[in-house]
Amino acid sequence: MASRGRTTADTTDATAPTTGTARTPHPDRAELEASRLPVGQPAHDTRLERRGIVMDHQDGLVWLRPEGGGTEWTARPGDVQPLHVREQAEALMWARVAHANARSRGEVL
Protein backbone atom coordinates (compact mmCIF):
# COMPACT_ATOMS: atom_id res chain seq x y z
CA MET A 1 0.00 0.00 0.00
CA ALA A 2 1.39 3.40 -0.98
CA SER A 3 1.89 6.17 1.52
CA ARG A 4 -0.71 8.94 1.33
CA GLY A 5 1.36 11.53 3.25
CA ARG A 6 2.79 14.51 1.41
CA THR A 7 6.42 15.37 1.45
CA THR A 8 7.80 18.88 1.35
CA ALA A 9 8.98 18.23 -2.18
CA ASP A 10 5.36 17.68 -3.25
CA THR A 11 4.10 20.92 -1.70
CA THR A 12 6.68 23.40 -2.95
CA ASP A 13 5.45 26.07 -5.29
CA ALA A 14 7.34 26.18 -8.57
CA THR A 15 6.63 29.90 -8.96
CA ALA A 16 8.07 30.93 -5.58
CA PRO A 17 11.61 32.33 -5.63
CA THR A 18 14.10 29.86 -4.26
CA THR A 19 16.89 32.23 -3.25
CA GLY A 20 17.25 35.77 -2.01
CA THR A 21 14.95 37.89 0.09
CA ALA A 22 12.60 40.65 -0.88
CA ARG A 23 13.98 44.07 -0.05
CA THR A 24 12.10 47.25 0.45
CA PRO A 25 13.54 50.09 -1.56
CA HIS A 26 15.47 52.70 0.41
CA PRO A 27 14.36 56.30 -0.04
CA ASP A 28 16.75 58.22 -2.21
CA ARG A 29 18.82 61.14 -0.95
CA ALA A 30 16.46 63.75 -2.43
CA GLU A 31 13.50 62.32 -0.48
CA LEU A 32 15.52 62.31 2.75
CA GLU A 33 16.65 65.91 2.21
CA ALA A 34 13.09 67.04 1.49
CA SER A 35 11.74 65.39 4.64
CA ARG A 36 14.39 66.90 6.94
CA LEU A 37 13.31 69.57 9.35
CA PRO A 38 15.41 72.72 8.93
CA VAL A 39 17.95 73.65 11.60
CA GLY A 40 16.29 76.02 14.07
CA GLN A 41 12.84 74.47 13.60
CA PRO A 42 10.95 73.78 16.83
CA ALA A 43 10.11 70.06 16.91
CA HIS A 44 8.59 67.35 19.07
CA ASP A 45 10.35 64.07 19.80
CA THR A 46 7.42 61.64 19.93
CA ARG A 47 9.46 58.79 21.45
CA LEU A 48 10.67 60.79 24.47
CA GLU A 49 7.71 63.21 24.52
CA ARG A 50 10.08 66.20 24.57
CA ARG A 51 10.16 69.46 22.66
CA GLY A 52 13.33 70.91 21.26
CA ILE A 53 15.02 72.91 18.55
CA VAL A 54 16.58 71.06 15.61
CA MET A 55 20.32 71.70 15.83
CA ASP A 56 21.79 69.34 13.24
CA HIS A 57 21.39 66.16 11.19
CA GLN A 58 24.29 63.71 11.53
CA ASP A 59 24.75 59.98 11.04
CA GLY A 60 21.09 59.48 10.25
CA LEU A 61 19.95 61.11 13.50
CA VAL A 62 18.41 64.46 14.38
CA TRP A 63 20.14 66.47 17.11
CA LEU A 64 17.72 68.43 19.30
CA ARG A 65 18.28 70.95 22.11
CA PRO A 66 15.68 71.95 24.71
CA GLU A 67 14.02 75.29 23.94
CA GLY A 68 15.38 76.95 27.07
CA GLY A 69 18.88 75.59 26.56
CA GLY A 70 20.49 72.51 27.97
CA THR A 71 22.00 69.24 26.85
CA GLU A 72 21.29 68.10 23.31
CA TRP A 73 19.87 64.67 22.57
CA THR A 74 19.46 62.58 19.44
CA ALA A 75 16.33 61.17 17.90
CA ARG A 76 15.49 59.08 14.89
CA PRO A 77 14.08 61.19 12.04
CA GLY A 78 10.80 59.24 12.09
CA ASP A 79 10.28 60.17 15.75
CA VAL A 80 10.66 63.92 15.19
CA GLN A 81 7.64 65.97 14.12
CA PRO A 82 7.45 69.72 13.50
CA LEU A 83 5.47 71.74 16.02
CA HIS A 84 2.28 73.37 14.79
CA VAL A 85 1.96 77.17 14.69
CA ARG A 86 0.31 77.41 18.11
CA GLU A 87 2.84 75.03 19.64
CA GLN A 88 5.67 77.03 18.04
CA ALA A 89 4.37 80.25 19.58
CA GLU A 90 4.04 78.57 22.98
CA ALA A 91 7.52 77.05 22.71
CA LEU A 92 9.00 80.42 21.77
CA MET A 93 7.28 82.08 24.73
CA TRP A 94 8.60 79.44 27.17
CA ALA A 95 12.10 79.69 25.70
CA ARG A 96 12.04 83.46 26.17
CA VAL A 97 10.76 83.08 29.75
CA ALA A 98 13.50 80.57 30.52
CA HIS A 99 16.13 82.91 29.05
CA ALA A 100 14.76 85.90 31.03
CA ASN A 101 14.78 83.85 34.25
CA ALA A 102 18.36 82.73 33.64
CA ARG A 103 19.35 86.34 32.95
CA SER A 104 17.72 87.51 36.20
CA ARG A 105 19.68 84.85 38.13
CA GLY A 106 22.92 86.08 36.54
CA GLU A 107 23.46 82.88 34.55
CA VAL A 108 23.26 84.66 31.19
CA LEU A 109 24.59 88.10 30.30
Coordinates of C-alpha atoms in Angstrom, one line a residue:
M1 CA 0.0 0.0 0.0
A2 CA 1.4 3.4 -1.0
S3 CA 1.9 6.2 1.5
R4 CA -0.7 8.9 1.3
G5 CA 1.4 11.5 3.2
R6 CA 2.8 14.5 1.4
T7 CA 6.4 15.4 1.5
T8 CA 7.8 18.9 1.4
A9 CA 9.0 18.2 -2.2
D10 CA 5.4 17.7 -3.2
T11 CA 4.1 20.9 -1.7
T12 CA 6.7 23.4 -2.9
D13 CA 5.5 26.1 -5.3
A14 CA 7.3 26.2 -8.6
T15 CA 6.6 29.9 -9.0
A16 CA 8.1 30.9 -5.6
P17 CA 11.6 32.3 -5.6
T18 CA 14.1 29.9 -4.3
T19 CA 16.9 32.2 -3.3
G20 CA 17.3 35.8 -2.0
T21 CA 15.0 37.9 0.1
A22 CA 12.6 40.6 -0.9
R23 CA 14.0 44.1 0.0
T24 CA 12.1 47.3 0.5
P25 CA 13.5 50.1 -1.6
H26 CA 15.5 52.7 0.4
P27 CA 14.4 56.3 0.0
D28 CA 16.7 58.2 -2.2
R29 CA 18.8 61.1 -0.9
A30 CA 16.5 63.7 -2.4
E31 CA 13.5 62.3 -0.5
L32 CA 15.5 62.3 2.7
E33 CA 16.6 65.9 2.2
A34 CA 13.1 67.0 1.5
S35 CA 11.7 65.4 4.6
R36 CA 14.4 66.9 6.9
L37 CA 13.3 69.6 9.3
P38 CA 15.4 72.7 8.9
V39 CA 17.9 73.7 11.6
G40 CA 16.3 76.0 14.1
Q41 CA 12.8 74.5 13.6
P42 CA 10.9 73.8 16.8
A43 CA 10.1 70.1 16.9
H44 CA 8.6 67.3 19.1
D45 CA 10.4 64.1 19.8
T46 CA 7.4 61.6 19.9
R47 CA 9.5 58.8 21.5
L48 CA 10.7 60.8 24.5
E49 CA 7.7 63.2 24.5
R50 CA 10.1 66.2 24.6
R51 CA 10.2 69.5 22.7
G52 CA 13.3 70.9 21.3
I53 CA 15.0 72.9 18.6
V54 CA 16.6 71.1 15.6
M55 CA 20.3 71.7 15.8
D56 CA 21.8 69.3 13.2
H57 CA 21.4 66.2 11.2
Q58 CA 24.3 63.7 11.5
D59 CA 24.8 60.0 11.0
G60 CA 21.1 59.5 10.2
L61 CA 20.0 61.1 13.5
V62 CA 18.4 64.5 14.4
W63 CA 20.1 66.5 17.1
L64 CA 17.7 68.4 19.3
R65 CA 18.3 70.9 22.1
P66 CA 15.7 71.9 24.7
E67 CA 14.0 75.3 23.9
G68 CA 15.4 76.9 27.1
G69 CA 18.9 75.6 26.6
G70 CA 20.5 72.5 28.0
T71 CA 22.0 69.2 26.9
E72 CA 21.3 68.1 23.3
W73 CA 19.9 64.7 22.6
T74 CA 19.5 62.6 19.4
A75 CA 16.3 61.2 17.9
R76 CA 15.5 59.1 14.9
P77 CA 14.1 61.2 12.0
G78 CA 10.8 59.2 12.1
D79 CA 10.3 60.2 15.8
V80 CA 10.7 63.9 15.2
Q81 CA 7.6 66.0 14.1
P82 CA 7.5 69.7 13.5
L83 CA 5.5 71.7 16.0
H84 CA 2.3 73.4 14.8
V85 CA 2.0 77.2 14.7
R86 CA 0.3 77.4 18.1
E87 CA 2.8 75.0 19.6
Q88 CA 5.7 77.0 18.0
A89 CA 4.4 80.2 19.6
E90 CA 4.0 78.6 23.0
A91 CA 7.5 77.0 22.7
L92 CA 9.0 80.4 21.8
M93 CA 7.3 82.1 24.7
W94 CA 8.6 79.4 27.2
A95 CA 12.1 79.7 25.7
R96 CA 12.0 83.5 26.2
V97 CA 10.8 83.1 29.7
A98 CA 13.5 80.6 30.5
H99 CA 16.1 82.9 29.1
A100 CA 14.8 85.9 31.0
N101 CA 14.8 83.8 34.2
A102 CA 18.4 82.7 33.6
R103 CA 19.4 86.3 33.0
S104 CA 17.7 87.5 36.2
R105 CA 19.7 84.9 38.1
G106 CA 22.9 86.1 36.5
E107 CA 23.5 82.9 34.5
V108 CA 23.3 84.7 31.2
L109 CA 24.6 88.1 30.3

